[in-house]
PDB file of C-alpha atoms and ligand atoms in Angstrom:
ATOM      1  CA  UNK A  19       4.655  -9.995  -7.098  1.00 98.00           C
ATOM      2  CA  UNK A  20       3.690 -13.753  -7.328  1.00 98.00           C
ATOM      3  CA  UNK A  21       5.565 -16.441  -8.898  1.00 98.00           C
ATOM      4  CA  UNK A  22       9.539 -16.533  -8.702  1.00 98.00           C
ATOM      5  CA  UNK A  23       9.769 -19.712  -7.133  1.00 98.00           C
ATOM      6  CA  UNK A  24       7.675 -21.291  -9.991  1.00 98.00           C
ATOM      7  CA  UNK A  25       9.940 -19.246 -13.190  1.00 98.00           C
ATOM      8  CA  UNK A  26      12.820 -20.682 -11.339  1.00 98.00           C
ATOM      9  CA  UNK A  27      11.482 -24.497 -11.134  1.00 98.00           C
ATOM     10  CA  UNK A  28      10.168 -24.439 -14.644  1.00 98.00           C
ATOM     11  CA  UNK A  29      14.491 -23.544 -15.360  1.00 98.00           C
ATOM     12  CA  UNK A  30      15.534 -25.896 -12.644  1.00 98.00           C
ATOM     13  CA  UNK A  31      17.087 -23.455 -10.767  1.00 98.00           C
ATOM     14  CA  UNK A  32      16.837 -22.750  -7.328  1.00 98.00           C
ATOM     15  CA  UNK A  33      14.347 -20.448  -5.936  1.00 98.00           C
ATOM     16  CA  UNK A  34      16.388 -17.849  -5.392  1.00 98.00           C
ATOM     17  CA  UNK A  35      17.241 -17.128  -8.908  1.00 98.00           C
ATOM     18  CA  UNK A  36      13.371 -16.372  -9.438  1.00 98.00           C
ATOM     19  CA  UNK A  37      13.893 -13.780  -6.885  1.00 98.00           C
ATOM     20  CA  UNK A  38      16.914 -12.478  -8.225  1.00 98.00           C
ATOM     21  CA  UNK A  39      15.040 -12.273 -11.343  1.00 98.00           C
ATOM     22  CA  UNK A  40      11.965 -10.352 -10.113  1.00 98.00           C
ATOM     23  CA  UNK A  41      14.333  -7.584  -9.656  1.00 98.00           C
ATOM     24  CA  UNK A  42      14.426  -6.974 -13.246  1.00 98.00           C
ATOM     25  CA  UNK A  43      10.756  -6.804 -13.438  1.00 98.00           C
ATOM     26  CA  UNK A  44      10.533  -4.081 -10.405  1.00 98.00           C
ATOM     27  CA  UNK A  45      12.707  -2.203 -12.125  1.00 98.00           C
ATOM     28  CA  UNK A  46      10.510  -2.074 -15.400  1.00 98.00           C
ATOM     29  CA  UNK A  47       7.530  -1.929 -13.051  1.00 98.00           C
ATOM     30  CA  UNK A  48       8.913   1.459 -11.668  1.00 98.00           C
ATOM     31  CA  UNK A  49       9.736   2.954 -14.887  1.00 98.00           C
ATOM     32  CA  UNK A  50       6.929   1.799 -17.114  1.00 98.00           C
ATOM     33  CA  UNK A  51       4.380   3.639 -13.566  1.00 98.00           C
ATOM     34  CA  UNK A  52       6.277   6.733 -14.010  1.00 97.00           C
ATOM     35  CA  UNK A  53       6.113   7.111 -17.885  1.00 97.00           C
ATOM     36  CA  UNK A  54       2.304   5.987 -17.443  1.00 97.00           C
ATOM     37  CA  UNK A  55       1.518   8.813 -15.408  1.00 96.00           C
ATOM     38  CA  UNK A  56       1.162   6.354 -12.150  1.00 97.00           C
ATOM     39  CA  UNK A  57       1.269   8.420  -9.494  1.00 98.00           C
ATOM     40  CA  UNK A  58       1.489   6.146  -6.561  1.00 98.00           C
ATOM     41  CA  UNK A  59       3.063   2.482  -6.949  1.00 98.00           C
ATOM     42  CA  UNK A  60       3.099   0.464  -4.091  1.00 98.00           C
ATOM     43  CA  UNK A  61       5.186  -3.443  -4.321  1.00 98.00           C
ATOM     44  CA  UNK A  62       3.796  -6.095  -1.762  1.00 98.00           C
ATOM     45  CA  UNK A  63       7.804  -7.718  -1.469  1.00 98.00           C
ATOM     46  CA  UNK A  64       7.106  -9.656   1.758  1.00 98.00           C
ATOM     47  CA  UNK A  65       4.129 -10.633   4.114  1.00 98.00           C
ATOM     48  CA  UNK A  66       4.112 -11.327   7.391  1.00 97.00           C
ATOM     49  CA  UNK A  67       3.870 -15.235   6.445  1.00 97.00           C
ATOM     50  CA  UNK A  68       6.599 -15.229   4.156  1.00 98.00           C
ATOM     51  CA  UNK A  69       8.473 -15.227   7.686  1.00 98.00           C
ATOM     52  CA  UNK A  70       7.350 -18.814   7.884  1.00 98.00           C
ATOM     53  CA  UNK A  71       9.296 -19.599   4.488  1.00 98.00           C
ATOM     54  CA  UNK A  72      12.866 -22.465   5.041  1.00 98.00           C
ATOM     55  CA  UNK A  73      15.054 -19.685   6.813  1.00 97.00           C
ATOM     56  CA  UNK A  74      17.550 -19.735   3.704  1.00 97.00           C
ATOM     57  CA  UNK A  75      14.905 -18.715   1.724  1.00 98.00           C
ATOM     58  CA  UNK A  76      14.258 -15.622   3.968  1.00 98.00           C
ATOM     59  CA  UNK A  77      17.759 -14.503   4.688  1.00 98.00           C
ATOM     60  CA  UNK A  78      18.562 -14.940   0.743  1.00 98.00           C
ATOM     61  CA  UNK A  79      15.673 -12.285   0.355  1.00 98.00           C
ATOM     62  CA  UNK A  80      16.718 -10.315   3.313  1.00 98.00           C
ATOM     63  CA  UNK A  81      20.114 -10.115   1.292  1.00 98.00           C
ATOM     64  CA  UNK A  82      18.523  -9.202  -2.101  1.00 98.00           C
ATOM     65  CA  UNK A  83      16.497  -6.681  -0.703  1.00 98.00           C
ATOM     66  CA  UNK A  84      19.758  -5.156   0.900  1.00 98.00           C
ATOM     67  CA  UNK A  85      21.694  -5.573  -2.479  1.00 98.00           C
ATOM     68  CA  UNK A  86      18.580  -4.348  -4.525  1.00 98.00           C
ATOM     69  CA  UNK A  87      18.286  -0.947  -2.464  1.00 98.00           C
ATOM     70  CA  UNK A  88      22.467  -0.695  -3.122  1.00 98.00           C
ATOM     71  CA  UNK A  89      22.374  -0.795  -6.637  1.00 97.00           C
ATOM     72  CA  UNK A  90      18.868   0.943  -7.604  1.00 97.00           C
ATOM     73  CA  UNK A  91      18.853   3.693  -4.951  1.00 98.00           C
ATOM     74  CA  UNK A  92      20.707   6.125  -7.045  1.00 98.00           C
ATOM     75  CA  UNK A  93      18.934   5.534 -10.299  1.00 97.00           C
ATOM     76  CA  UNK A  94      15.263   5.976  -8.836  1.00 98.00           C
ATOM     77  CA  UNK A  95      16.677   9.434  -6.611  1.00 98.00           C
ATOM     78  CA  UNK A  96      17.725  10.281 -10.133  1.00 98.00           C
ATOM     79  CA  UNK A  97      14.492   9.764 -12.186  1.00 97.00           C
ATOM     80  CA  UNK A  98      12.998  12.266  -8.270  1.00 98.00           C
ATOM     81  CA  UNK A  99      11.397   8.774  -7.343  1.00 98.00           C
ATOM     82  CA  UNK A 100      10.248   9.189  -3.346  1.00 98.00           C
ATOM     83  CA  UNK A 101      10.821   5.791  -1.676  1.00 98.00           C
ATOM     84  CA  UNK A 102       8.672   4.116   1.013  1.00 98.00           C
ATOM     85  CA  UNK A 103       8.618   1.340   3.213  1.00 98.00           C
ATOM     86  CA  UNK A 104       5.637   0.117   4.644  1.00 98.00           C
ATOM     87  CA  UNK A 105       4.807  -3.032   7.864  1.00 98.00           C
ATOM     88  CA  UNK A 106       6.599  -4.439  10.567  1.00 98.00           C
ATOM     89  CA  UNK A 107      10.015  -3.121   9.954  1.00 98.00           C
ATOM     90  CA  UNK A 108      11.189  -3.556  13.287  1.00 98.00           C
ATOM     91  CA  UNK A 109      11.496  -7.204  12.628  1.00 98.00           C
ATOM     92  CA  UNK A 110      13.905  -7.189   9.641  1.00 98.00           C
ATOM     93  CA  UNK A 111      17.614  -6.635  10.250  1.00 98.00           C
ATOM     94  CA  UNK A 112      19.922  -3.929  11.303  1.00 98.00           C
ATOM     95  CA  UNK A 113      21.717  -3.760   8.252  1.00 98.00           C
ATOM     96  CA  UNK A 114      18.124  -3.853   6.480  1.00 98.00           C
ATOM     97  CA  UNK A 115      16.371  -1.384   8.352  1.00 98.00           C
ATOM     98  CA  UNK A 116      20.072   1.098   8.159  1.00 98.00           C
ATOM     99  CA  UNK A 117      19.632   0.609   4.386  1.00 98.00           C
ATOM    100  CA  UNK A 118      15.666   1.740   4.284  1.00 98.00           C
ATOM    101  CA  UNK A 119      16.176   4.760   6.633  1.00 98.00           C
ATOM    102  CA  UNK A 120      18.647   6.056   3.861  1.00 98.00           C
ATOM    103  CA  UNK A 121      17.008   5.097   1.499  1.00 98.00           C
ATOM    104  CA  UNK A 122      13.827   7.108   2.543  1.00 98.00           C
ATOM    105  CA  UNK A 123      15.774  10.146   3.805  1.00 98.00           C
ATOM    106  CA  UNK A 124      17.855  10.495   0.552  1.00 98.00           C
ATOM    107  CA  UNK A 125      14.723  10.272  -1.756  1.00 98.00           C
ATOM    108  CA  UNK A 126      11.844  12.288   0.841  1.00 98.00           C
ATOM    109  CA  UNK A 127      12.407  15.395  -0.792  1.00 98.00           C
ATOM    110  CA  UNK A 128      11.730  13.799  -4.543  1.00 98.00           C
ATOM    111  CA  UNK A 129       8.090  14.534  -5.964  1.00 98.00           C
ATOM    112  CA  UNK A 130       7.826  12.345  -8.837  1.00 98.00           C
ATOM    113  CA  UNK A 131       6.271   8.761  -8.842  1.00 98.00           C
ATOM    114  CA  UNK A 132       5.678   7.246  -4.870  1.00 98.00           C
ATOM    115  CA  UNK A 133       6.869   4.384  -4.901  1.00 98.00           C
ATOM    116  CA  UNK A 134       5.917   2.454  -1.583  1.00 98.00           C
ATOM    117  CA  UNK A 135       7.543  -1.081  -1.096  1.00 98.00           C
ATOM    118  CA  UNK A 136       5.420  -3.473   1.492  1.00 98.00           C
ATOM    119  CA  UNK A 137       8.215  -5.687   3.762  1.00 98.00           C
ATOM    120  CA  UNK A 138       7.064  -7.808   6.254  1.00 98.00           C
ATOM    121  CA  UNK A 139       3.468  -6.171   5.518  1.00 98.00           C
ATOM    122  CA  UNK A 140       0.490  -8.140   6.373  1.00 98.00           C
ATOM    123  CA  UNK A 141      -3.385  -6.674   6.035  1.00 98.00           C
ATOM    124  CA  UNK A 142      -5.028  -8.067   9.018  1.00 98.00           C
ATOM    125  CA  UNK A 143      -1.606  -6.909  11.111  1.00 98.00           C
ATOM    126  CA  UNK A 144      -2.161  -2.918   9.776  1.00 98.00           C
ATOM    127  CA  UNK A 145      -5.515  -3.356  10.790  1.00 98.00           C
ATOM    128  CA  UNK A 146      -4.471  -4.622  14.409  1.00 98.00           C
ATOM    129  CA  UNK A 147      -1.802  -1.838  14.953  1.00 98.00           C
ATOM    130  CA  UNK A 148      -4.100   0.664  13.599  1.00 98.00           C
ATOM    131  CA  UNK A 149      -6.784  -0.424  15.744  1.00 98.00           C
ATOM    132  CA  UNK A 150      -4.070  -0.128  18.698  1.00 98.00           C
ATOM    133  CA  UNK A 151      -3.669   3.454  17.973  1.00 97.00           C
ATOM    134  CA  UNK A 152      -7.285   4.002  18.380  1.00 97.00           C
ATOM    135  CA  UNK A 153      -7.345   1.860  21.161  1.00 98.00           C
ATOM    136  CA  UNK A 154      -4.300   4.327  23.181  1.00 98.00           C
ATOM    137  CA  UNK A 155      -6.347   7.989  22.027  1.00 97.00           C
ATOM    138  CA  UNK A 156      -9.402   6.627  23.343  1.00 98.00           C
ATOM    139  CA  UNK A 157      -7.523   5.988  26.929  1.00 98.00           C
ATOM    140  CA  UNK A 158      -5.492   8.926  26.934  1.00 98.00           C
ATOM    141  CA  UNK A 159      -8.820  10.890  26.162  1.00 98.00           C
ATOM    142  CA  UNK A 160      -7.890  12.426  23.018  1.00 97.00           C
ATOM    143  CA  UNK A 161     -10.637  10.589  21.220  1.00 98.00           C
ATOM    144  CA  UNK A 162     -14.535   9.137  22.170  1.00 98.00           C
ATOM    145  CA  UNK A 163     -15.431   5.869  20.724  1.00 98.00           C
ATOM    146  CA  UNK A 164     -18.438   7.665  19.055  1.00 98.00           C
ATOM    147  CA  UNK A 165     -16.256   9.598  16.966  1.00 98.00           C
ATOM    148  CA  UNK A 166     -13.941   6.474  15.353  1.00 98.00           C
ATOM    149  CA  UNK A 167     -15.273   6.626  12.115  1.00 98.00           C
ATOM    150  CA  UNK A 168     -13.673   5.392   8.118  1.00 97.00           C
ATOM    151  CA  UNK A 169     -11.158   8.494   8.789  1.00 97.00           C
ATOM    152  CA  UNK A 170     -10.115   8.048  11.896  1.00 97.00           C
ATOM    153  CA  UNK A 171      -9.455   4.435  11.558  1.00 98.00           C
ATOM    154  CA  UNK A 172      -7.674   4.901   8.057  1.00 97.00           C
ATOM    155  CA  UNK A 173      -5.474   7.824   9.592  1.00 97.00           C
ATOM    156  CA  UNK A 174      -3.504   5.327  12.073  1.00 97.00           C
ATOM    157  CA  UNK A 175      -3.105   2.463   8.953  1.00 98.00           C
ATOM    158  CA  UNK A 176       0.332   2.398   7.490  1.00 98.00           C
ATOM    159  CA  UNK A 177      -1.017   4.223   4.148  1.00 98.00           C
ATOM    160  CA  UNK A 178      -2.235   7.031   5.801  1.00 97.00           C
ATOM    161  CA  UNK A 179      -0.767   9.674   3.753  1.00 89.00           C
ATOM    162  CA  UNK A 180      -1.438   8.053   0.592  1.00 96.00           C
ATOM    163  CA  UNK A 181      -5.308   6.947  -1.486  1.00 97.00           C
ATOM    164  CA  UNK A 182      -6.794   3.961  -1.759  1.00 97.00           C
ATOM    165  CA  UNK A 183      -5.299   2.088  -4.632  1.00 98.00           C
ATOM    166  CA  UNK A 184      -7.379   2.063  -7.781  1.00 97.00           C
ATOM    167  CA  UNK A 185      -5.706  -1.558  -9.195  1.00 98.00           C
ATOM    168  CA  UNK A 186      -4.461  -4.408  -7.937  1.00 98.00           C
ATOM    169  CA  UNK A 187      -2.225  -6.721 -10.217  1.00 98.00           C
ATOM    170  CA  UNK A 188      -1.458 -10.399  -9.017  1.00 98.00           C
ATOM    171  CA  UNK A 189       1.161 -11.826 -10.916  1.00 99.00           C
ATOM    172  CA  UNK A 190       1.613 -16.099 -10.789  1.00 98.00           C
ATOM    173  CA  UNK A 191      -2.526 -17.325 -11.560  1.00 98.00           C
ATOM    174  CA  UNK A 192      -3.735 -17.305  -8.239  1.00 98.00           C
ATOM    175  CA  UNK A 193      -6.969 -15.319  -7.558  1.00 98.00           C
ATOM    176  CA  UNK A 194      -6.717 -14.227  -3.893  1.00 98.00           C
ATOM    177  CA  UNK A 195      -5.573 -10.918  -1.559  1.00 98.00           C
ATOM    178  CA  UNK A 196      -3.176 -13.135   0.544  1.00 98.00           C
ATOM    179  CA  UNK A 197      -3.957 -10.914   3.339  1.00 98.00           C
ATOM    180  CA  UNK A 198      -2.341  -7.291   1.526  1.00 98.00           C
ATOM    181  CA  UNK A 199      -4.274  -4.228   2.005  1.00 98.00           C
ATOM    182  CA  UNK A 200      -7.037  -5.038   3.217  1.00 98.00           C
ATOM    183  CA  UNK A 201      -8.596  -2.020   4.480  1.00 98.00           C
ATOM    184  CA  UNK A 202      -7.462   0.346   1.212  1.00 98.00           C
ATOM    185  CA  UNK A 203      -8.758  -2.793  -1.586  1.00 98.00           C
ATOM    186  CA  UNK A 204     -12.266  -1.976  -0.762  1.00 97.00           C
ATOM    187  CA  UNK A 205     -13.076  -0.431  -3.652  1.00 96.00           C
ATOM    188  CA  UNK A 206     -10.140  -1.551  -5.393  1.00 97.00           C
ATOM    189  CA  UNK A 207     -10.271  -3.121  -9.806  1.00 97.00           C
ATOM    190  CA  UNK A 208      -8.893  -6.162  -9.285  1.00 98.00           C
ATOM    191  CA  UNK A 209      -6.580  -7.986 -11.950  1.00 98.00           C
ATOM    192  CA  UNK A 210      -4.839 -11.404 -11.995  1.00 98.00           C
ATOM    193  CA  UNK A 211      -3.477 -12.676 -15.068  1.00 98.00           C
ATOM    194  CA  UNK A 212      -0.784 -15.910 -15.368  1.00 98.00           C
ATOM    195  CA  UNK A 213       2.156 -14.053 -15.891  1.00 99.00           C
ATOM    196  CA  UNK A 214       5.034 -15.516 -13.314  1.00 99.00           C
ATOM    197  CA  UNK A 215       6.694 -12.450 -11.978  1.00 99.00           C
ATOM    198  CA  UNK A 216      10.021 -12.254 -13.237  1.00 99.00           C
ATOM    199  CA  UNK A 217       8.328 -12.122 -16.765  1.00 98.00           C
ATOM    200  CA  UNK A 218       6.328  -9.178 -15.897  1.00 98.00           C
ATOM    201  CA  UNK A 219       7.069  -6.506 -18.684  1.00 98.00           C
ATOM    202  CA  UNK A 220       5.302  -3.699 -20.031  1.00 98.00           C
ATOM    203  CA  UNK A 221       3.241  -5.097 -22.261  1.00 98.00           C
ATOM    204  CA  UNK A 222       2.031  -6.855 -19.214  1.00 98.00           C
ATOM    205  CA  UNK A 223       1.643  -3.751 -17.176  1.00 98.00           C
ATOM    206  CA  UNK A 224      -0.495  -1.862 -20.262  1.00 98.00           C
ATOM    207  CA  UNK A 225      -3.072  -5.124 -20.393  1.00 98.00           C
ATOM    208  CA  UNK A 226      -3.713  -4.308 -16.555  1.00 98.00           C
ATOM    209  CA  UNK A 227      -4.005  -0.310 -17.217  1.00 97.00           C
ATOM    210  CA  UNK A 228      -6.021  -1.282 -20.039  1.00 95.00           C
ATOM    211  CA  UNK A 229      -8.632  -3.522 -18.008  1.00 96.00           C
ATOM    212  CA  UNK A 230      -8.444  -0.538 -15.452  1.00 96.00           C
ATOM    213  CA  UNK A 231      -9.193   1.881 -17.775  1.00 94.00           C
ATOM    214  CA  UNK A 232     -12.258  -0.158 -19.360  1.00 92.00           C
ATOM    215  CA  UNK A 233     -13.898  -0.013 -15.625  1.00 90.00           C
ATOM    216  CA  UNK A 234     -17.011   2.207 -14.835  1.00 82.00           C
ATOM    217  CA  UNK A 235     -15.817   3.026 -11.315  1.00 83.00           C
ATOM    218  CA  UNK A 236     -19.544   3.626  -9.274  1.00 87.00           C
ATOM    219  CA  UNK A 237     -18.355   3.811  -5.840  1.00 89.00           C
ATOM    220  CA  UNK A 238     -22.506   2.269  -5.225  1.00 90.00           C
ATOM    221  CA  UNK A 239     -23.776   4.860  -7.573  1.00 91.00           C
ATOM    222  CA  UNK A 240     -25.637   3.698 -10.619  1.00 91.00           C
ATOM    223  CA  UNK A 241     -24.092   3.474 -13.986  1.00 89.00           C
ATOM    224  CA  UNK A 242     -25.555   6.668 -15.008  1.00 91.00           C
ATOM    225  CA  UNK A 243     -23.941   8.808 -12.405  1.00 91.00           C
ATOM    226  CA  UNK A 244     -20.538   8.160 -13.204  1.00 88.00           C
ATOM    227  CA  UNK A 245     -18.478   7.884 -16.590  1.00 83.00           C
ATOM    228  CA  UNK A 246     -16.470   5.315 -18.319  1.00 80.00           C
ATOM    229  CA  UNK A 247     -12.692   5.766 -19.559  1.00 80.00           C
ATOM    230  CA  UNK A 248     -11.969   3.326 -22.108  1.00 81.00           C
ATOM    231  CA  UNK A 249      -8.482   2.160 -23.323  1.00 77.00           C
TER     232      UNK A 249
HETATM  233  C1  IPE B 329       6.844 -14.138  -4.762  1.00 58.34           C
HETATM  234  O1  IPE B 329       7.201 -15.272  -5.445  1.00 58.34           O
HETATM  235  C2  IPE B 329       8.014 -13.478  -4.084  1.00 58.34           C
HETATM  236  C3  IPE B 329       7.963 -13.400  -2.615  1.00 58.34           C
HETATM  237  C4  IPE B 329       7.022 -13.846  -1.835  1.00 58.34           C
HETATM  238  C5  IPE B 329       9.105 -12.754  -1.991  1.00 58.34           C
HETATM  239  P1  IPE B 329       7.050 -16.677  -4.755  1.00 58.34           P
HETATM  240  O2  IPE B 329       8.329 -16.986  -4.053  1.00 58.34           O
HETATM  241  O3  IPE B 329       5.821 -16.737  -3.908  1.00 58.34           O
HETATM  242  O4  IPE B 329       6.891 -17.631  -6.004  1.00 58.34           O
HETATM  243  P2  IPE B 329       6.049 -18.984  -6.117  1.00 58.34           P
HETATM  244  O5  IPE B 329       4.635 -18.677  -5.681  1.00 58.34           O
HETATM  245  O6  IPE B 329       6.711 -19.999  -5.239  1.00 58.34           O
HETATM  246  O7  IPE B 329       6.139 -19.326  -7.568  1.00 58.34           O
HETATM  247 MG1   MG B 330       3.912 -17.466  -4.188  1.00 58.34          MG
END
């Protein structure tokens, strides 16, 4: 979700109001997934370098993501949304963390549209901790190194329970991963288009499930193994 600083210098406001508005466009996000048929949505909010942003910057969107999970909670339990957080949420606030754990707990039992929300996520850090938890089985015995294979590793990542993600949209005109999943985007369509983030809509969202659909999906088999979608 790329680009709220920029919508908010192009209005000469500060940054925060980009952020504030990039709420609005989560919330479309969510709904326009579930009437889509998007089973799994997953939000990269905050990587482990936004830490590094002016520290006004990252308490304001400490605070929004507080507020945010106040006022939307009951609307996504309502439409049987399941909420997750994903990364290193032991380094955001009490009152943050308090708010997630509800959050989760309240909506765990849902079974419509998984909606996963990446805080204080960073790729190469999943991969470290995941790597960890290999690292402890192997001393305690309960694994040999000869058996760590794609499963094994994936299985202590912070999207174990979930698949790989088919599409990636990047909002804001860059072309890069800025360290997100990297593990699950191996096999992942990637899309970028211009669009700052706070003027994502749905028209927006249905260009990238367009593109996604157009894709002949060959997981290294030839083109005549597999089929094509189309739009
Ligand atoms: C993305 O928008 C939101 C977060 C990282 C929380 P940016 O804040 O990166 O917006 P730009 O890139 O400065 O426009
Ligand atoms: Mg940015």
């Amino acid at each position: 979700m790329d680009g709220n600083g920029r919508w908010a210098n192009n209005r000469n406001k500060p940054r925060h109001s980009g952020h504030r508005a990039g709420v609005k466009s989560v919330r479309t996000s969510v709904e326009t997934a579930a009437q889509r048929g998007v089973e799994f949505l997953t939000l990269f909010a905050f990587s482990s370098e936004n830490w590094s942003r002016p520290k006004e910057e990252v308490s304001s969107l400490m605070n929004l993501f507080v507020e945010a999970l106040r006022r939307e909670v009951d609307e996504l339990h309502r439409n049987n949304v399941r909420l997750k957080f994903v990364g290193a949420l032991d380094e955001l606030n009490t009152g943050l963390k308090n708010k997630i754990a509800q959050s989760e707990q309240r909506t765990a039992n849902n079974t419509g549209l998984r909606l996963t929300v990446a805080i204080a996520f960073g790729g190469r850090w999943d991969i470290i901790q995941a790597s960890k938890a290999l690292a402890r089985r192997v001393l305690d015995g309960s694994l040999q190194v000869e058996d760590i294979d794609d499963a094994e590793f994936a299985a202590g990542l912070q999207m174990s329970n979930m698949p790989d993600p088919d599409l990636l949209i990047r909002t804001g005109g860059e072309q890069r991963i800025s360290n997100f999943m990297l593990w699950n985007l191996a096999y992942a369509e990637l899309w970028f288009t211009d669009v700052l983030w706070p003027e994502f809509d749905e028209a927006v969202f249905d260009e990238a499930l367009c593109f996604y659909a157009g894709k002949q999906r060959r997981f290294g088999h030839t083109g005549d193994q597999v089929e094509t979608v189309g739009c």
